[in-house]
Coordinates of C-alpha atoms and ligand atoms in Angstrom, one line a residue:
X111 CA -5.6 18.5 18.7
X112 CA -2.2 17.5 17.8
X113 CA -1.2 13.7 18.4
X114 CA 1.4 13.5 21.2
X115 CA 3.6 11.4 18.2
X116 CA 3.3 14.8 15.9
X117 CA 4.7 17.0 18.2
X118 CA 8.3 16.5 16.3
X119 CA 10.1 18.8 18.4
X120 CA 9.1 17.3 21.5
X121 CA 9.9 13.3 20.0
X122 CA 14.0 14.9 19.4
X123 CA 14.2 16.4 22.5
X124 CA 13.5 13.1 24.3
X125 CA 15.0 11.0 21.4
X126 CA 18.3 12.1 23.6
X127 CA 20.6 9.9 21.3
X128 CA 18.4 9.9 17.9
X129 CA 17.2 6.2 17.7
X130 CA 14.8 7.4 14.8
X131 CA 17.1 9.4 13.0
X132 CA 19.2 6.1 12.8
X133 CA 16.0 3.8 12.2
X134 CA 15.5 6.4 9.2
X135 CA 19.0 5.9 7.5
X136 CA 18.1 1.8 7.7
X137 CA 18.2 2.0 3.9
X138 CA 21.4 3.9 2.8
X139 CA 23.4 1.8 6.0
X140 CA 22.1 -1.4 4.1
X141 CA 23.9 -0.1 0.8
X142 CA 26.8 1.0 3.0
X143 CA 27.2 -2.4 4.5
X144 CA 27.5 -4.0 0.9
X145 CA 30.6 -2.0 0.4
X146 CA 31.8 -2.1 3.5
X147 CA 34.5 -5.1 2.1
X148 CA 35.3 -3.1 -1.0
X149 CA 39.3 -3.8 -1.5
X150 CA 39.5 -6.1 1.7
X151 CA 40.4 -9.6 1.4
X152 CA 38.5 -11.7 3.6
X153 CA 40.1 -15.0 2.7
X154 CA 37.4 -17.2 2.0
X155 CA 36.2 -18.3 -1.1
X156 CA 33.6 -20.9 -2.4
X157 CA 35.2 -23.5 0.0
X158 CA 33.0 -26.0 0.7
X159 CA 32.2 -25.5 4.4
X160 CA 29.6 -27.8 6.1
X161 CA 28.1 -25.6 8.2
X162 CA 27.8 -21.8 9.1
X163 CA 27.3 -20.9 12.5
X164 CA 27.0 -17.1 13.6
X165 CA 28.1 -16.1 17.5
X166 CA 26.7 -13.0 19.1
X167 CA 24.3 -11.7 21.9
X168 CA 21.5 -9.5 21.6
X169 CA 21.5 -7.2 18.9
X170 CA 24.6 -8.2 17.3
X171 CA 22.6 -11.8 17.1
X172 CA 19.8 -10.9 15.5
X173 CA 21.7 -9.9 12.0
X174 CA 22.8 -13.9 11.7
X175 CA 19.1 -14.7 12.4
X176 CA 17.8 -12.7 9.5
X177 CA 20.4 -14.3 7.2
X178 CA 19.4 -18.0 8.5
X179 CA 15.4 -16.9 8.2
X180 CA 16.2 -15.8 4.3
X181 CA 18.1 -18.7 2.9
X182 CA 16.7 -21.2 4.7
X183 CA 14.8 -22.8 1.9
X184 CA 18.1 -22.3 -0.4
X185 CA 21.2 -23.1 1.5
X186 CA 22.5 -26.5 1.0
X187 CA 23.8 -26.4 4.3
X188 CA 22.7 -25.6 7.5
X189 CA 22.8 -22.0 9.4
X190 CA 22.8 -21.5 13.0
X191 CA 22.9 -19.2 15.6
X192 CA 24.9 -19.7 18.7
X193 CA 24.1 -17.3 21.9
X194 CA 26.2 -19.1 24.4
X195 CA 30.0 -18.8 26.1
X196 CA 30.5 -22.6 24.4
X197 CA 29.6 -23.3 20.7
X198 CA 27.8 -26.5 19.5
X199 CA 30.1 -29.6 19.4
X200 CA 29.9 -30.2 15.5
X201 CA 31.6 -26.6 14.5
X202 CA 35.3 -28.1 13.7
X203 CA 37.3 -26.8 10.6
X204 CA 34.8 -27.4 8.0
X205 CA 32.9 -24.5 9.8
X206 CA 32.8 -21.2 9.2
X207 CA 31.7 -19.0 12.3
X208 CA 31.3 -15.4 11.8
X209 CA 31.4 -13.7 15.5
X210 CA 29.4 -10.8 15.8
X211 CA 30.0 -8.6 18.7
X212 CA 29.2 -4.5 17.9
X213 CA 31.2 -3.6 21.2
X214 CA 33.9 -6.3 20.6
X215 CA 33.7 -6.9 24.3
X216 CA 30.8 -9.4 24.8
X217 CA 32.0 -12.1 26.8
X218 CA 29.9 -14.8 25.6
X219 CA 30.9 -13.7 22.2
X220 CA 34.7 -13.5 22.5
X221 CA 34.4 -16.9 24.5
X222 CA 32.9 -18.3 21.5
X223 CA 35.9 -16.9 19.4
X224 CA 38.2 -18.3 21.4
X225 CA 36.6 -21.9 21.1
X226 CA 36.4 -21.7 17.3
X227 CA 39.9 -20.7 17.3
X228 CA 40.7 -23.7 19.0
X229 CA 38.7 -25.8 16.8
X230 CA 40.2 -24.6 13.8
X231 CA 36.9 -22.9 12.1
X232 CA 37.6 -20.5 9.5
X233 CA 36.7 -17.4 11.7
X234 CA 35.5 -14.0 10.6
X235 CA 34.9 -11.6 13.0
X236 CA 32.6 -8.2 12.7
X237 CA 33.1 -5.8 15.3
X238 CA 33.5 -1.5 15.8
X239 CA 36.2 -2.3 18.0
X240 CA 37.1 -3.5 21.4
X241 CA 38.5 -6.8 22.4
X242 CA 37.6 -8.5 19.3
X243 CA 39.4 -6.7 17.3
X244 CA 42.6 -6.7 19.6
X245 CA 41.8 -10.5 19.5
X246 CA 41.2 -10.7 15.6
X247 CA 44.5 -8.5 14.7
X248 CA 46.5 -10.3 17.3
X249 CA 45.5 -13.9 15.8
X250 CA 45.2 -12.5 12.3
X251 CA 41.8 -13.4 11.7
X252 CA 40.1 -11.3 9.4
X253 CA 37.9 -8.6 11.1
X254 CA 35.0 -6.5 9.3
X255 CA 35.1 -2.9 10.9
X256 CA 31.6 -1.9 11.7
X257 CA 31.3 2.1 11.9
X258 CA 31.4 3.6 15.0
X259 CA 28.5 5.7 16.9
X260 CA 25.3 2.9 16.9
X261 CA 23.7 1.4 19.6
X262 CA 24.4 -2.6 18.4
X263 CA 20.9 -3.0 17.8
X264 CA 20.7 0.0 15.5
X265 CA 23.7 -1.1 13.2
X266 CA 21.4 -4.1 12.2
X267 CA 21.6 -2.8 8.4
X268 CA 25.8 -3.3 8.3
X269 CA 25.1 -6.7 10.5
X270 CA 23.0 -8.6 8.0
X271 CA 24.4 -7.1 5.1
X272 CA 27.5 -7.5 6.0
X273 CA 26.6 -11.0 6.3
X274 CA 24.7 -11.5 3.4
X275 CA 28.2 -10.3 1.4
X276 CA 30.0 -13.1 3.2
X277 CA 27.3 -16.0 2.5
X278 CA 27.4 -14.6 -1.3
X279 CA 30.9 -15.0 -1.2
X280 CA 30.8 -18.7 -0.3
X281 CA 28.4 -18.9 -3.1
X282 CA 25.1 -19.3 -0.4
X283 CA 23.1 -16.6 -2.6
X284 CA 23.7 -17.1 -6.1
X285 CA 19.7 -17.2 -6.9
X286 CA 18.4 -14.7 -4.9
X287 CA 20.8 -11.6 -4.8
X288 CA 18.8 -10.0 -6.6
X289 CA 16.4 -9.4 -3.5
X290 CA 19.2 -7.0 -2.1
X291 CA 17.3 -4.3 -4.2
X292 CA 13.9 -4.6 -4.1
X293 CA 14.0 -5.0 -0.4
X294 CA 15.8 -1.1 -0.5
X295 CA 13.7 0.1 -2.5
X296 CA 10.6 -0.8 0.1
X297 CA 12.4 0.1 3.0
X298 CA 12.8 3.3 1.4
X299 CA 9.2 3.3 0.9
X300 CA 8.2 2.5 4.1
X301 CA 10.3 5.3 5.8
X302 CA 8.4 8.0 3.3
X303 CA 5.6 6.9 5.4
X304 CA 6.9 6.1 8.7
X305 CA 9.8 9.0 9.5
X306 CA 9.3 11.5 11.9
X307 CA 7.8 14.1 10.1
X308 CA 4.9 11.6 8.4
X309 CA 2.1 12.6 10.3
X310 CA -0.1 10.4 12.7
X311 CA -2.5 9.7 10.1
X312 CA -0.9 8.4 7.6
X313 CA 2.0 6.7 9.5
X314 CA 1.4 3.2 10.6
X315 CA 4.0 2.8 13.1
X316 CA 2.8 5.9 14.9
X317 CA -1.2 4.5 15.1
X318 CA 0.6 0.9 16.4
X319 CA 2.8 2.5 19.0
X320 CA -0.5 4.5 20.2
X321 CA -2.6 1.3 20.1
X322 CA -0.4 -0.3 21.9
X323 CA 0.4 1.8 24.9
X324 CA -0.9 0.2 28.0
X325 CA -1.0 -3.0 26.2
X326 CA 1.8 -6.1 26.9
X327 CA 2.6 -7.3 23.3
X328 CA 2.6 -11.2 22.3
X329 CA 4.1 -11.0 18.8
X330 CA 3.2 -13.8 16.3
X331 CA 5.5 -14.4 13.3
X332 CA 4.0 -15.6 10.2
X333 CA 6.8 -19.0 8.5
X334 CA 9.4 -16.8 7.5
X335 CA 9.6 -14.2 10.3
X336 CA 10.7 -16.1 13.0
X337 CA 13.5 -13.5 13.7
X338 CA 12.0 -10.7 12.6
X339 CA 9.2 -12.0 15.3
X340 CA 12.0 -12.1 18.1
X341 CA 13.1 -8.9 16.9
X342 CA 10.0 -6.8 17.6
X343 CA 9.7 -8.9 20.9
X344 CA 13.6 -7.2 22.0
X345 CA 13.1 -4.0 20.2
X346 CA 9.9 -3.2 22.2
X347 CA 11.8 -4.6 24.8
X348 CA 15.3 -2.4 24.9
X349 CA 13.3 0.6 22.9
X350 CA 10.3 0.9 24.2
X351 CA 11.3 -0.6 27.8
X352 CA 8.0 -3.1 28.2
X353 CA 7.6 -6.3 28.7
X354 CA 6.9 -8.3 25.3
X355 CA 6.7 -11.7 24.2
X356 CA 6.9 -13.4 20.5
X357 CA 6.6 -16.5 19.3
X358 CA 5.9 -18.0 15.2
X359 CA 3.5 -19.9 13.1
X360 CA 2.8 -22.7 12.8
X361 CA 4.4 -23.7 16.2
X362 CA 2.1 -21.3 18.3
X363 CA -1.1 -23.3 17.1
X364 CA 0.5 -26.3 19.0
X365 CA 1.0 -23.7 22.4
X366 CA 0.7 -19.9 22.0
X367 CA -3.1 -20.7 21.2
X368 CA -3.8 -21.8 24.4
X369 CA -3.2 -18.6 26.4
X370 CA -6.7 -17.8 24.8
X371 CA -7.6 -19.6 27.9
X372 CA -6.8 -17.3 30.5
X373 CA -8.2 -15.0 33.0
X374 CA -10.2 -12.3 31.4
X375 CA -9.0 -9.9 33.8
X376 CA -5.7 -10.4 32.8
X377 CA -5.8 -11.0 29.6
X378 CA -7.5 -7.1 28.9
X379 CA -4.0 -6.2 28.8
X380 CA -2.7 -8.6 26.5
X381 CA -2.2 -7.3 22.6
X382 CA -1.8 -10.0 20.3
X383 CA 0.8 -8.8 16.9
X384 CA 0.2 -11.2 14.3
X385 CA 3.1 -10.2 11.5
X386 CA 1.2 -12.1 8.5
X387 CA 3.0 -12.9 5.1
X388 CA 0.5 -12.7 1.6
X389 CA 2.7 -15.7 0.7
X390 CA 2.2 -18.0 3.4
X391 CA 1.9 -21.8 2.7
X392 CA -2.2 -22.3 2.4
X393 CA -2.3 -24.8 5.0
X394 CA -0.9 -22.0 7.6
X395 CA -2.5 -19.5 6.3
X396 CA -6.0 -21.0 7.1
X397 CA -5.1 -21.5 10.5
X398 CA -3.6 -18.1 11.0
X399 CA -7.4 -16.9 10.1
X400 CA -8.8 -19.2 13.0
X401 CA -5.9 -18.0 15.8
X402 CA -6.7 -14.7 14.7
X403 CA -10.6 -15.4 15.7
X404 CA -9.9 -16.5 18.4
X405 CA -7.4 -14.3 20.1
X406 CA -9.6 -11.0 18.9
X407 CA -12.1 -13.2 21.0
X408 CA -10.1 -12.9 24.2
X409 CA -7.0 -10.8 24.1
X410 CA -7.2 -7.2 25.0
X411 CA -6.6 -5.4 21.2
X412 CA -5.5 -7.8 18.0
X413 CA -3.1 -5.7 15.9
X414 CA -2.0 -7.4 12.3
X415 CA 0.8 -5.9 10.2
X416 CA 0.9 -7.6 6.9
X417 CA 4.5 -7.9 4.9
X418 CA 5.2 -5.8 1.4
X419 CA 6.8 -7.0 -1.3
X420 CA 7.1 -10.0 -3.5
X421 CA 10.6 -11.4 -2.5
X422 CA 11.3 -13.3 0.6
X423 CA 14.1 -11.1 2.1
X424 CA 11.7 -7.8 1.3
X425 CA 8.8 -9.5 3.4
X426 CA 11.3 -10.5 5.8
X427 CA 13.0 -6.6 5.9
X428 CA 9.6 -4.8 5.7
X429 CA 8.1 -6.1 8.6
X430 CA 11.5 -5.9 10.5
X431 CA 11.4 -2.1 9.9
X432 CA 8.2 -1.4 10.7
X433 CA 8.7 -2.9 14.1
X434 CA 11.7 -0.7 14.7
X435 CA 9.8 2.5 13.9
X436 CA 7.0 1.3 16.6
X437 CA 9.3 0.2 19.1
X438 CA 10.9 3.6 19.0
X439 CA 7.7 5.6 19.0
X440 CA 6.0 3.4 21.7
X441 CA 9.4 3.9 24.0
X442 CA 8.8 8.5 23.2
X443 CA 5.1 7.5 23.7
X444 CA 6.2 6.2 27.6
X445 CA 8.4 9.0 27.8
X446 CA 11.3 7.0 27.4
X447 CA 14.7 7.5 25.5
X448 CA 14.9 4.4 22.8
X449 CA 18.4 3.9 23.5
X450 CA 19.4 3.9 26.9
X451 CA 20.3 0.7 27.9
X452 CA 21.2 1.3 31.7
X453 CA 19.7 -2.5 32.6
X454 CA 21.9 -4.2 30.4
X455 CA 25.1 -2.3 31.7
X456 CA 24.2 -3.1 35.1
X457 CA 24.1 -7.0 34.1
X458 CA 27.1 -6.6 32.2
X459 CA 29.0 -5.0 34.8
X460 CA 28.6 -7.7 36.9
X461 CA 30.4 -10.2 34.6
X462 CA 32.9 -12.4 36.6
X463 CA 35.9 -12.1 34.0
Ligands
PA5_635 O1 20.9 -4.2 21.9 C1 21.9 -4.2 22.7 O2 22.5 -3.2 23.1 C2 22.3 -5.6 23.3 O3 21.4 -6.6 23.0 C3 23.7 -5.9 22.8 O4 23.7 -6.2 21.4 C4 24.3 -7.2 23.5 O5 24.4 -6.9 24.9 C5 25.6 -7.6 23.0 O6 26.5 -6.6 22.9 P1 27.4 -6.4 21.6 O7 26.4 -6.2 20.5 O8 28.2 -5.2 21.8 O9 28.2 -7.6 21.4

């Protein structure tokens, strides 16, 4: 019998506005988005800011999270993310905040602008449009056009690499550029296995999706995938439309751990994602192996996904992806369309401004 996830024709007709089409082209809009400022001039050089701090919601947030997981052993100074109306007190105009909005008409986001603005940061802003780019224009702050067509979540190749140009151009990435490429070239791998057409049995993102169907996911991120941790949590949230959970090592060993402790009835329909990383620091690494024995001990189904490659923004990329091809096939699995997002619109229509 055919798996449900290799009846191709029936995964289009409900993929209404082709989420896995666009998860497939993750690798050529990554090499897009390092062109994208190719004969612009984004007025910043290798000033020495004291901080970078990236505003956005949601899926236009999750691009500055990436960057902050990659260079965090690197960067000589700090990266942060702010999701919030108001930005942290110490941006001032040795900052440099890059606002994020896909739309351009976030409100927390375009509140943010407005405050850096008035704190004299050295703004960027990256945007398909909207009121951020009326804004931008108007207050002739440099603006990154971000092509058209995406659900914000889906444009995450032109968010972080976009991004990445910008911390490169302030000098953030001198040593490890170089991971631009190999991280392609898996991606690229990974989607020979994982597209559409890939059947079930050799396509690890269609056997998680189907092992996890029924299942409430608690994601665990090895060190360095924090984000990408957070990511699967939203993406099985908005694509797949279940609840999900996520959470990163080491920190869950001093809290996650204990939900081990629940009631068994409950916890039959817990699956446990541990996203592991073959360069994990020793000491974490041995007590991933002891989580791992005893969550399979309780939880419902264990699932691990190990990273590829050898750099850290590869590991980081690879297990990104491979979470946005389940998420996808988990939300056609529940007969649902990937990208509608008619919850968030309601929310967002009920803004006060
Ligand atoms: O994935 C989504 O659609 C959301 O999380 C949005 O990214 C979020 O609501 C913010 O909107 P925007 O990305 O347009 O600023």
């Amino acid at each position: 019998m055919v798996h449900p996830l290799d009846d191709v024709t029936l995964l289009k007709q409900l993929d209404k506005n082709e989420m896995l089409k666009v998860i497939e082209a993750f690798p050529e809009n990554s090499l897009n988005a390092l062109k994208i400022f190719d004969g612009y001039d984004l007025k910043v050089n290798k000033k020495t800011f004291r901080n970078i701090v990236i505003a956005g919601m949601g899926g236009s947030a999750i691009g500055g999270t990436l960057l902050r997981d990659w260079l965090q052993p690197t960067s000589p100074i700090p990266i942060s993310i702010s999701k919030n109306y108001s930005l942290p007190a110490y941006v001032n105009e040795d900052t440099l905040l890059m606002a994020v909005s896909y739309s351009g008409n976030t409100e927390e986001t375009l509140s943010a602008l407005v405050e850096a603005k008035k704190r004299q940061a050295t703004i960027i802003t990256f945007t398909s449009g909207g009121n951020m780019a009326k804004y931008a224009n108007q207050e002739e702050i440099p603006c990154v056009k971000l092509p058209v067509g995406f659900q914000p979540r889906a444009a995450i190749p032109y968010q972080f690499f976009s991004l990445a140009v910008v911390a490169r151009k302030v000098g953030l990435v001198e040593g490890t550029w170089s991971e631009v490429d190999e991280s392609i070239k898996i991606l690229r791998k990974l989607r020979s296995e994982m597209n559409i057409e890939s059947p079930y049995d050799r396509n690890m993102a269609k056997q998680i999706a189907s092992q996890l169907r029924g299942y409430i996911p608690l994601i665990y991120g090895s060190s360095i995938h924090e984000g990408v941790a957070y990511r699967w949590n939203t993406q099985i949230n908005e694509n797949s439309k279940i609840p999900a959970g996520s959470n990163n090592f080491p920190e869950a060993f001093h809290n996650a751990v204990m939900a081990s402790e629940a009631d068994a009835v409950l916890l039959k329909h817990v699956c446990a994602i541990l996203l592991t990383d073959p360069y994990e620091q020793a000491e974490t690494a041995a007590k991933i192996q002891r989580f791992r024995d005893i969550m399979s001990r309780r939880f419902g189904r264990l699932i691990e996904v190990s990273a590829f490659g050898k750099a850290r923004l590869s590991r980081i990329m690879s297990s990104l992806y491979i979470g946005d091809f389940v998420s996808a096939y988990l939300g056609l699995l529940n007969g649902k369309d990937p990208s509608s997002i008619d919850s968030i619109n309601e929310l967002k229509r009920s803004n006060l401004g």
